PDB file of C-alpha atoms in Angstrom:
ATOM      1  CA  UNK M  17    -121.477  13.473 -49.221  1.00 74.00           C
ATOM      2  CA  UNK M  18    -119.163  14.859 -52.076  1.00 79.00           C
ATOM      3  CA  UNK M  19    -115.687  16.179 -50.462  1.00 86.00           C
ATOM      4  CA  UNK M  20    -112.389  15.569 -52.452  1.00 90.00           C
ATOM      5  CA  UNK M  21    -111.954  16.912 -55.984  1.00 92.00           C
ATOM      6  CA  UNK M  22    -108.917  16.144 -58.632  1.00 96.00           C
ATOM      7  CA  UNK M  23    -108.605  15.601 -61.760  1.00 96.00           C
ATOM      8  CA  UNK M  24    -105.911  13.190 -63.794  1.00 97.00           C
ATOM      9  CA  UNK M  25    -106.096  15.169 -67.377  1.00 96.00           C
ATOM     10  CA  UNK M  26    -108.939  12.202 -68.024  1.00 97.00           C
ATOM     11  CA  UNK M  27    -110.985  11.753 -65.253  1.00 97.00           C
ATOM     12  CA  UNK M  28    -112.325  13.962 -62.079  1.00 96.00           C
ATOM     13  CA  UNK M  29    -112.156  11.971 -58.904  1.00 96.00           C
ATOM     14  CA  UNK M  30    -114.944  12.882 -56.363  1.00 95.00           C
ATOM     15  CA  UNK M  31    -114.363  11.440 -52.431  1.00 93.00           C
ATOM     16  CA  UNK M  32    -117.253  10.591 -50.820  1.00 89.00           C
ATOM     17  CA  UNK M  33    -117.576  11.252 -46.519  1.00 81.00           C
ATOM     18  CA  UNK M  34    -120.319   8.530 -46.193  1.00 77.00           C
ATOM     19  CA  UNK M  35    -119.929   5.843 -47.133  1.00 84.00           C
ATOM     20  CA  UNK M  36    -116.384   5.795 -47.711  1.00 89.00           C
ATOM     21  CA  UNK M  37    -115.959   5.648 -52.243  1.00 93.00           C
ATOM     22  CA  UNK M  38    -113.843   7.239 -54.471  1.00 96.00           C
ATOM     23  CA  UNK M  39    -115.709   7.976 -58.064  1.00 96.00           C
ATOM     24  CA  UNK M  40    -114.140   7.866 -61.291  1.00 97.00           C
ATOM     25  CA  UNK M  41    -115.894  10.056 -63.470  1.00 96.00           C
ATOM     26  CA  UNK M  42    -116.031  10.698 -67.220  1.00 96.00           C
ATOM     27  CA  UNK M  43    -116.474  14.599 -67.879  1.00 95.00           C
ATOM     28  CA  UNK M  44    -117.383  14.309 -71.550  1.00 96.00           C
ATOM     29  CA  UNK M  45    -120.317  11.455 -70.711  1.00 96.00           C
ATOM     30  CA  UNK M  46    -121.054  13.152 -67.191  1.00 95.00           C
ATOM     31  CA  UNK M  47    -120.968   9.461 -65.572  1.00 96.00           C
ATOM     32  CA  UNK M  48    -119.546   7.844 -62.982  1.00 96.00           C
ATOM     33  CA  UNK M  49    -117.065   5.061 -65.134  1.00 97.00           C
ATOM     34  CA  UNK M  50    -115.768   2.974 -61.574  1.00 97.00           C
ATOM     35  CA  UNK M  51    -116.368   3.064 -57.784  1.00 96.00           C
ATOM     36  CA  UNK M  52    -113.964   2.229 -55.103  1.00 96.00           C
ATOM     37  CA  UNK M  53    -114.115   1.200 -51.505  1.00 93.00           C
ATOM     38  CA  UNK M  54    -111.934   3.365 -49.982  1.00 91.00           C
ATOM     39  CA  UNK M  55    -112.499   3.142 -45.913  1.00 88.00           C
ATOM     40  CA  UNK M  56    -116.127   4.377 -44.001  1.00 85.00           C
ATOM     41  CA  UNK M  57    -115.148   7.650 -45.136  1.00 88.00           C
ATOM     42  CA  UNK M  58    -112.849   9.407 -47.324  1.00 90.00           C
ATOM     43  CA  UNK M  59    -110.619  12.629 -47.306  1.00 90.00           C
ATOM     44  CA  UNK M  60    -109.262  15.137 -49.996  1.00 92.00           C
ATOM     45  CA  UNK M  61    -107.766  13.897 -53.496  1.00 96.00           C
ATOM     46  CA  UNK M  62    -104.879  13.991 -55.118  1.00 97.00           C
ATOM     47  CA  UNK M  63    -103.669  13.394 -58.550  1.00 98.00           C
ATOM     48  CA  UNK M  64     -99.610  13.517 -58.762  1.00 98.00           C
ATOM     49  CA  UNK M  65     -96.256  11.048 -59.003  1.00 98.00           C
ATOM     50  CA  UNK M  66     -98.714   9.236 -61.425  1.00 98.00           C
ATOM     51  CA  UNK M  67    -101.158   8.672 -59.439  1.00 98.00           C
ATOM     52  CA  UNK M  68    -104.304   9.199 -57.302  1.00 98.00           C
ATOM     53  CA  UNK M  69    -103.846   9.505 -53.421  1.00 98.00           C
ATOM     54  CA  UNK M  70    -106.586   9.822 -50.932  1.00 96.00           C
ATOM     55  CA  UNK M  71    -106.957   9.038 -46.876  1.00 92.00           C
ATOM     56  CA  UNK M  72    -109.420   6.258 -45.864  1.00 88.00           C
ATOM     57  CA  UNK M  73    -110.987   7.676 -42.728  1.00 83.00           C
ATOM     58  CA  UNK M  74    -112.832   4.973 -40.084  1.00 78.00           C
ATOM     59  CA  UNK M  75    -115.884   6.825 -38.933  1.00 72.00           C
ATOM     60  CA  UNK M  76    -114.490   5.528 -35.382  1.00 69.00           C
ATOM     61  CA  UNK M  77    -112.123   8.905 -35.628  1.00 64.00           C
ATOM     62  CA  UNK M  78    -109.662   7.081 -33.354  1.00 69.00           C
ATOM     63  CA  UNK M  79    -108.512   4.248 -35.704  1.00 73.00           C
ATOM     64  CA  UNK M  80    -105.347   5.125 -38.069  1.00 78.00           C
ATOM     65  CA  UNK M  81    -105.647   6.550 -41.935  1.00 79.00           C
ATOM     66  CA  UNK M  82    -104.737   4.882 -44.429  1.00 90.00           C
ATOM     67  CA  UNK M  83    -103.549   6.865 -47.252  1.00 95.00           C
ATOM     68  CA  UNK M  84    -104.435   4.878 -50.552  1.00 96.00           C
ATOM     69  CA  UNK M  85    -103.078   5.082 -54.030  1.00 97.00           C
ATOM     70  CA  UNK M  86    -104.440   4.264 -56.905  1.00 98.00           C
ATOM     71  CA  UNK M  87    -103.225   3.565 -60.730  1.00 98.00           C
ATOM     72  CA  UNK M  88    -105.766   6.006 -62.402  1.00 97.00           C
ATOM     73  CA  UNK M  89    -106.533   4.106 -65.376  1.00 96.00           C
ATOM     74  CA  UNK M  90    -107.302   0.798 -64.007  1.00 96.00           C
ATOM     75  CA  UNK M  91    -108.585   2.084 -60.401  1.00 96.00           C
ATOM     76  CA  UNK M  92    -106.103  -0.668 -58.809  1.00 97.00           C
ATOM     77  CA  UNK M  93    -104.791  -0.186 -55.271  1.00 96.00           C
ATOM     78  CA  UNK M  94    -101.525   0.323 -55.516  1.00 97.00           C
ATOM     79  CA  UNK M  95    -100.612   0.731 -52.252  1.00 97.00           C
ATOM     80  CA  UNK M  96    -102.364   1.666 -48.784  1.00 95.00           C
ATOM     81  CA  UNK M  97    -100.031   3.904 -46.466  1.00 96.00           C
ATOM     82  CA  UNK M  98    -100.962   4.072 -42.775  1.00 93.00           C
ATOM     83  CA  UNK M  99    -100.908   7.481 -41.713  1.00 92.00           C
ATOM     84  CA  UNK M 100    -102.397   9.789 -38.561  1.00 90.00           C
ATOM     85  CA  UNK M 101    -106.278   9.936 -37.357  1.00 90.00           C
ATOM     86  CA  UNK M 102    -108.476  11.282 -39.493  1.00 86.00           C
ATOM     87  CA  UNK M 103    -106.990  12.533 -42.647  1.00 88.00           C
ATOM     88  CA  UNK M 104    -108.674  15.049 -44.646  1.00 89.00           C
ATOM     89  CA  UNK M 105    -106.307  17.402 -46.236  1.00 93.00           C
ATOM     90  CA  UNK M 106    -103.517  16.242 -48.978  1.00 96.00           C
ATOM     91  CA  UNK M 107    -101.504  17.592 -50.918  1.00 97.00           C
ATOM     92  CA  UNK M 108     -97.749  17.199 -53.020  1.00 98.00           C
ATOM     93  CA  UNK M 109     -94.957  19.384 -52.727  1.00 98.00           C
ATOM     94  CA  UNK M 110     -91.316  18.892 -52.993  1.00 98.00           C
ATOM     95  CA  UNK M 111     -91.140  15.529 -54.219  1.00 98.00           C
ATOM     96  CA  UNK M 112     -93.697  14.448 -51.486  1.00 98.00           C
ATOM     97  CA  UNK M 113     -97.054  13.912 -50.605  1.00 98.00           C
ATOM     98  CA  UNK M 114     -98.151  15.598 -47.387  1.00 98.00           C
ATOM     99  CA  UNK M 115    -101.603  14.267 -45.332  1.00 97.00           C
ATOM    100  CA  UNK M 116    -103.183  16.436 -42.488  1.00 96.00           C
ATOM    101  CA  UNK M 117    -104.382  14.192 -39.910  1.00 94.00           C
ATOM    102  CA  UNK M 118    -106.829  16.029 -37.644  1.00 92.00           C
ATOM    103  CA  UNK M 119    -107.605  13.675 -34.935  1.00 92.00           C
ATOM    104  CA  UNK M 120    -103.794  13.223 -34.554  1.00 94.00           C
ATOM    105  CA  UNK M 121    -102.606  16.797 -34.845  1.00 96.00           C
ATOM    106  CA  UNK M 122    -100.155  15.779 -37.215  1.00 97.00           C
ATOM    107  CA  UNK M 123     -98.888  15.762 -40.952  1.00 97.00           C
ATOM    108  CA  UNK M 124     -97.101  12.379 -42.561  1.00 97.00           C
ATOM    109  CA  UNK M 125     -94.793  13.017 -45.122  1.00 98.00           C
ATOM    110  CA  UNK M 126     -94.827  10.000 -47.829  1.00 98.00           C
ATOM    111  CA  UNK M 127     -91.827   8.972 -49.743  1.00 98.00           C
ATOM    112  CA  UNK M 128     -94.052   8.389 -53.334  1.00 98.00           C
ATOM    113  CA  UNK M 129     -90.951   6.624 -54.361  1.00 98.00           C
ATOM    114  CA  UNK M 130     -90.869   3.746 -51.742  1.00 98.00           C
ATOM    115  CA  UNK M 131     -94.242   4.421 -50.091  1.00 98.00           C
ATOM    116  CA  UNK M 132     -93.007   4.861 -47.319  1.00 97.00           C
ATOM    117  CA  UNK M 133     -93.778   7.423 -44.274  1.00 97.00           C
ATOM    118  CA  UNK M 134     -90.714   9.532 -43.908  1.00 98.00           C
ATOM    119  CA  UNK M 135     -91.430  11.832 -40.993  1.00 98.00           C
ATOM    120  CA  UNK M 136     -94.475  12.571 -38.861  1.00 97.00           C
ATOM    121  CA  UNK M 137     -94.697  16.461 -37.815  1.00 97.00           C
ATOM    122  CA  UNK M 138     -96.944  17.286 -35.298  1.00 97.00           C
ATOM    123  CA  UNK M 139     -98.947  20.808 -35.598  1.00 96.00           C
ATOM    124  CA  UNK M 140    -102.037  22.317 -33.830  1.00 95.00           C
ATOM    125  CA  UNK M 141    -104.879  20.761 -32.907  1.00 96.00           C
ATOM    126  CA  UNK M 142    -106.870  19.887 -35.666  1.00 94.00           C
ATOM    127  CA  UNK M 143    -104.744  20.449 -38.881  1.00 96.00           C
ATOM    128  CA  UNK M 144    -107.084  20.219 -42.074  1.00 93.00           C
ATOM    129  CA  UNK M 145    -105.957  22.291 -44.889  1.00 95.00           C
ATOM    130  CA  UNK M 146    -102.700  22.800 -46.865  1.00 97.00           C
ATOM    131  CA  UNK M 147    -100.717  24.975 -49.120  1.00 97.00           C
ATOM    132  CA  UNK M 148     -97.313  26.146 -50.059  1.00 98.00           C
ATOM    133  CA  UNK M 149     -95.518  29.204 -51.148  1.00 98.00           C
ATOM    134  CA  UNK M 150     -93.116  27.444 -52.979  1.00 98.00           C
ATOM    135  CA  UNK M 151     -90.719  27.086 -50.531  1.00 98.00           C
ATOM    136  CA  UNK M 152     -92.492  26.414 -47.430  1.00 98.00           C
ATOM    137  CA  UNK M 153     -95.811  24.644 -46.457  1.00 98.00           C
ATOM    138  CA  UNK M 154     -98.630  25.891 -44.940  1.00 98.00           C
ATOM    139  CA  UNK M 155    -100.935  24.181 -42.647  1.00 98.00           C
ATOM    140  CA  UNK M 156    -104.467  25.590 -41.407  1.00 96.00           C
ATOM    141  CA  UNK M 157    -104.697  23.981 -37.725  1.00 96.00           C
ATOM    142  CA  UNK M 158    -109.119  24.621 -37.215  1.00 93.00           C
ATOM    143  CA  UNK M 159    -109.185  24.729 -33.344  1.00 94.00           C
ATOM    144  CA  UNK M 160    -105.849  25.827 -32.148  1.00 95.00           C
ATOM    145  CA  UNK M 161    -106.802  28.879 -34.112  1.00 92.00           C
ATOM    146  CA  UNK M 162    -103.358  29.689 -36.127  1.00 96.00           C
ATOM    147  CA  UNK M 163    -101.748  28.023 -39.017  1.00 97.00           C
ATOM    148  CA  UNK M 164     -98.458  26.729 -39.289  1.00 98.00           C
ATOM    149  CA  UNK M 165     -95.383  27.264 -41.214  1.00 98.00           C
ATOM    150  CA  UNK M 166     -93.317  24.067 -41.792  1.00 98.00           C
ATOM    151  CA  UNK M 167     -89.781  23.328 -43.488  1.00 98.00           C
ATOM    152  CA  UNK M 168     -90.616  20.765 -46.052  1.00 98.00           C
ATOM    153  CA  UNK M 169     -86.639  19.205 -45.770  1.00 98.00           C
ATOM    154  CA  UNK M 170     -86.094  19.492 -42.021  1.00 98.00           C
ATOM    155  CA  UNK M 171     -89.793  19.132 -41.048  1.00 98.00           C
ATOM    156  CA  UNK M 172     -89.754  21.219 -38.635  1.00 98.00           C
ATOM    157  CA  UNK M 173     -92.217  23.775 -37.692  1.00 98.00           C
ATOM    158  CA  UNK M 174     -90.690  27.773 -38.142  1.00 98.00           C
ATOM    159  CA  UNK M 175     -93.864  29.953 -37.339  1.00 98.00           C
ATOM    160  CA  UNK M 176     -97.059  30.033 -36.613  1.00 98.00           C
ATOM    161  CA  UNK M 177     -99.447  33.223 -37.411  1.00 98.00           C
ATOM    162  CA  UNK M 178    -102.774  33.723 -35.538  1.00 96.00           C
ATOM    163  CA  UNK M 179    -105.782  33.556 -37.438  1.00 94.00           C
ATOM    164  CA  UNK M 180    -108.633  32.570 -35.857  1.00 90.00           C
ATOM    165  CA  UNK M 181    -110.492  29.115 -36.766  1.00 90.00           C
ATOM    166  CA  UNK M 182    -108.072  28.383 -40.483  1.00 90.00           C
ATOM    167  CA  UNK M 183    -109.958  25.865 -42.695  1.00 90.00           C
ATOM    168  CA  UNK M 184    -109.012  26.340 -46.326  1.00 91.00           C
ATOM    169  CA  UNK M 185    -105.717  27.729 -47.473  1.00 94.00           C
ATOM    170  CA  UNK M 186    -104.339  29.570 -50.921  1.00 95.00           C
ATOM    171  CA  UNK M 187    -101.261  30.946 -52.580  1.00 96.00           C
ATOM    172  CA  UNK M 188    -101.333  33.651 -54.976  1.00 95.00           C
ATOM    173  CA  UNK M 189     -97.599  33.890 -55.774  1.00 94.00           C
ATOM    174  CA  UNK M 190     -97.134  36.128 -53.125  1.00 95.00           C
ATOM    175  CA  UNK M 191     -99.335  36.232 -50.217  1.00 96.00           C
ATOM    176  CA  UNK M 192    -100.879  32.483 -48.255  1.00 97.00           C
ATOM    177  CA  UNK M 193    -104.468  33.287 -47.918  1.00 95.00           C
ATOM    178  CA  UNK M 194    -106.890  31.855 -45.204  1.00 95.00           C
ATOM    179  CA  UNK M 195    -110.017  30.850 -44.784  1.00 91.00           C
ATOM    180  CA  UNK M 196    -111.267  31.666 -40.946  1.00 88.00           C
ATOM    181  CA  UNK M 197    -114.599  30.280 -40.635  1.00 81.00           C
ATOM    182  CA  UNK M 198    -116.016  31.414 -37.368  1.00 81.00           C
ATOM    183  CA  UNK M 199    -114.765  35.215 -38.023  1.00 83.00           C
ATOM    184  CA  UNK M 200    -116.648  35.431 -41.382  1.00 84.00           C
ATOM    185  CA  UNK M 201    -112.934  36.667 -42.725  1.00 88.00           C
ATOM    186  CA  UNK M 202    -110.141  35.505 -45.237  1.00 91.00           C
ATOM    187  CA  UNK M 203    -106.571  36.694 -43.851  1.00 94.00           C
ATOM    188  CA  UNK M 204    -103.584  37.291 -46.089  1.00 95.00           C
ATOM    189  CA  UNK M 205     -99.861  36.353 -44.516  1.00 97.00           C
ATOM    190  CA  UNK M 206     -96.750  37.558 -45.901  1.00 97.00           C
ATOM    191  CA  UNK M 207     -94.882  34.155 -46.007  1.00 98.00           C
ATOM    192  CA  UNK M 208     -91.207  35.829 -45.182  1.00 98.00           C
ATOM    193  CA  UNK M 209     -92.160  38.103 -42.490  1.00 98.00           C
ATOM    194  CA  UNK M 210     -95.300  36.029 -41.411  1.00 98.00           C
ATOM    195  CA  UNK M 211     -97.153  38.605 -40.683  1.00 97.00           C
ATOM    196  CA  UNK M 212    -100.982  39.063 -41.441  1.00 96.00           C
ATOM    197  CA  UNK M 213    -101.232  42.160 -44.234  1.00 95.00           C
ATOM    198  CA  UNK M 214    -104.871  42.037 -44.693  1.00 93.00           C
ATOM    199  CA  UNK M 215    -108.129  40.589 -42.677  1.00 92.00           C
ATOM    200  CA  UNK M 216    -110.872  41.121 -44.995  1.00 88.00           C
ATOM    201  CA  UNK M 217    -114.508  40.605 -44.060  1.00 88.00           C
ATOM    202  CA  UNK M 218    -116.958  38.512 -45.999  1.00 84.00           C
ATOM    203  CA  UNK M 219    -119.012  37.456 -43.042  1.00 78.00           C
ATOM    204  CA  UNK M 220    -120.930  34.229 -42.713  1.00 77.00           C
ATOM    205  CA  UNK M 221    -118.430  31.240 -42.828  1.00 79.00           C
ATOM    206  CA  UNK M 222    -115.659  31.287 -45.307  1.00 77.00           C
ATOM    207  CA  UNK M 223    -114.033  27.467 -46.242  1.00 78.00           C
ATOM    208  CA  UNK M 224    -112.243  27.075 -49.258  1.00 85.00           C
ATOM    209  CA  UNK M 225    -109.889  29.558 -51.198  1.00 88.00           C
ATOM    210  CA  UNK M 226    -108.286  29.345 -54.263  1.00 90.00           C
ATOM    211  CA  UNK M 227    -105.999  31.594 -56.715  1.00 90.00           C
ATOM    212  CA  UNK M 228    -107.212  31.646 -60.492  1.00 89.00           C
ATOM    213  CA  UNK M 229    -104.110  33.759 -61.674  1.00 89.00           C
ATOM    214  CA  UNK M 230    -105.607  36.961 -61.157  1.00 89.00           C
ATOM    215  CA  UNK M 231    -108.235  36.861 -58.341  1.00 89.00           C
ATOM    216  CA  UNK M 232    -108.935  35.123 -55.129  1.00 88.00           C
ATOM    217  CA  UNK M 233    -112.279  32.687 -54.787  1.00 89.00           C
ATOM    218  CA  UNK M 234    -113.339  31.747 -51.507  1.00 87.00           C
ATOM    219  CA  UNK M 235    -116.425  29.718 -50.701  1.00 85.00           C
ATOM    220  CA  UNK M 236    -119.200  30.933 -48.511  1.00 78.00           C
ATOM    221  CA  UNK M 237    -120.544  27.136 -46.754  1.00 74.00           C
ATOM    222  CA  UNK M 238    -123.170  29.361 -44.766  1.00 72.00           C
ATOM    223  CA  UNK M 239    -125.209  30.315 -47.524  1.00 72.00           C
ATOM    224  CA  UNK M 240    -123.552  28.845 -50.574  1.00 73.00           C
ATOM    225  CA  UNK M 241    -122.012  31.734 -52.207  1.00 82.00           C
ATOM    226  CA  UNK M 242    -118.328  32.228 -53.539  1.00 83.00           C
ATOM    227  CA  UNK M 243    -116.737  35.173 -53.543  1.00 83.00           C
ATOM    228  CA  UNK M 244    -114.295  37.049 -56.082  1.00 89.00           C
ATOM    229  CA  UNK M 245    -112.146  39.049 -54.175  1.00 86.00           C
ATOM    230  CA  UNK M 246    -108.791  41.459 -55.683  1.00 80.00           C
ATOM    231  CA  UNK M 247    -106.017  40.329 -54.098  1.00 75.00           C
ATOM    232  CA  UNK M 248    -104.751  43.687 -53.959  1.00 68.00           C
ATOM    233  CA  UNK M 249    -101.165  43.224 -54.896  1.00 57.00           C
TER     234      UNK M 249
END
């Protein structure tokens, strides 16, 4: 199963749940180029500092991450960074790489200098999705229903906003946006006052969101639709 998309300015990495592979692939020949044994399973995917990141998940859900990173043009291990339980969501900001663990209701923070874990933050229960506003991060936390708002230099937690059941998480340069997938509803947050501005109803399940530079996309899992929604700014 297809979860984790980046892309290197070369190649598009696909993570795979089951079994546990990361996929090189070649977008002008359409084919997979390299394969890699990442763990049973295999989180979100990131390309940055150089390289490409992704949690190796043990199908166990108890057992520890481990964060790997790989030199994108050879597909060597560089270096395999034990993080919390389950990590699915990754993501770079502030000199850092950032993994949302969700059996462990934390986030690591990575030094991608040393590769080493700097901090470990703990959130709500089941933390899965990230973003930032450019000065804070963002975390979507699925079952405790809210999403937190971290300081990416002291690490700790300043707010959290209710939401209902977060999953997937956007900024569009002024407003965080939030997938709530068992309201049917995206909810904007003003990141200074953290309030919510807008709840807006698309029904079904909404997962994903992302900012294109003028509208907001947000995936429908229930019946595979995505939606283009004004931002309203």
């Amino acid at each position: 199963m297809p979860y984790g998309l980046a892309f290197d300015g070369q190649y598009v990495w696909a993570s795979l749940q089951n079994p546990g592979y990361l996929d090189k692939i070649d977008p002008a020949t359409n084919t997979v180029v390299q394969s890699i044994h990442i763990n049973d399973s295999a989180g979100g995917v990131l390309y940055d500092f150089g390289s490409v990141w992704v949690p190796g998940i043990s199908t166990t859900g108890t057992a520890p991450s481990s964060v790997v990173r790989i030199e994108p043009s050879t597909g060597a291990i560089l270096a395999t960074i034990q993080a919390g339980v389950a990590g699915y969501g990754i993501t770079a900001f502030k000199g850092h790489v950032w993994v949302a663990n969700s059996n462990s209701n934390t986030i690591t923070k990575i030094d991608p200098a040393t590769n080493g874990v700097l901090d470990t933050i703990p959130t709500g229960q089941l933390p899965f999705e990230m973003t930032n506003d450019g000065t804070n991060l963002w975390v979507s936390n699925r079952l405790a229903g809210y999403v937190s708002k971290i300081d990416p230099v002291t690490d700790q937690v300043l707010d959290t906003v209710p939401t209902g059941e977060s999953v997937g998480m956007g900024f569009d340069g002024r407003s965080v946006w939030v997938g709530t997938f068992s309201t049917g509803n995206i909810t904007r947050i003003d990141p200074v006052s953290d309030k919510v501005t807008a709840v807006l109803g698309l029904g079904g399940t909404p997962c994903a969101v992302a900012w294109d530079g003028a509208y907001l996309w947000a995936s429908q899992w229930a019946n595979n639709t995505l939606y283009r929604v004004y931002a309203g700014h």
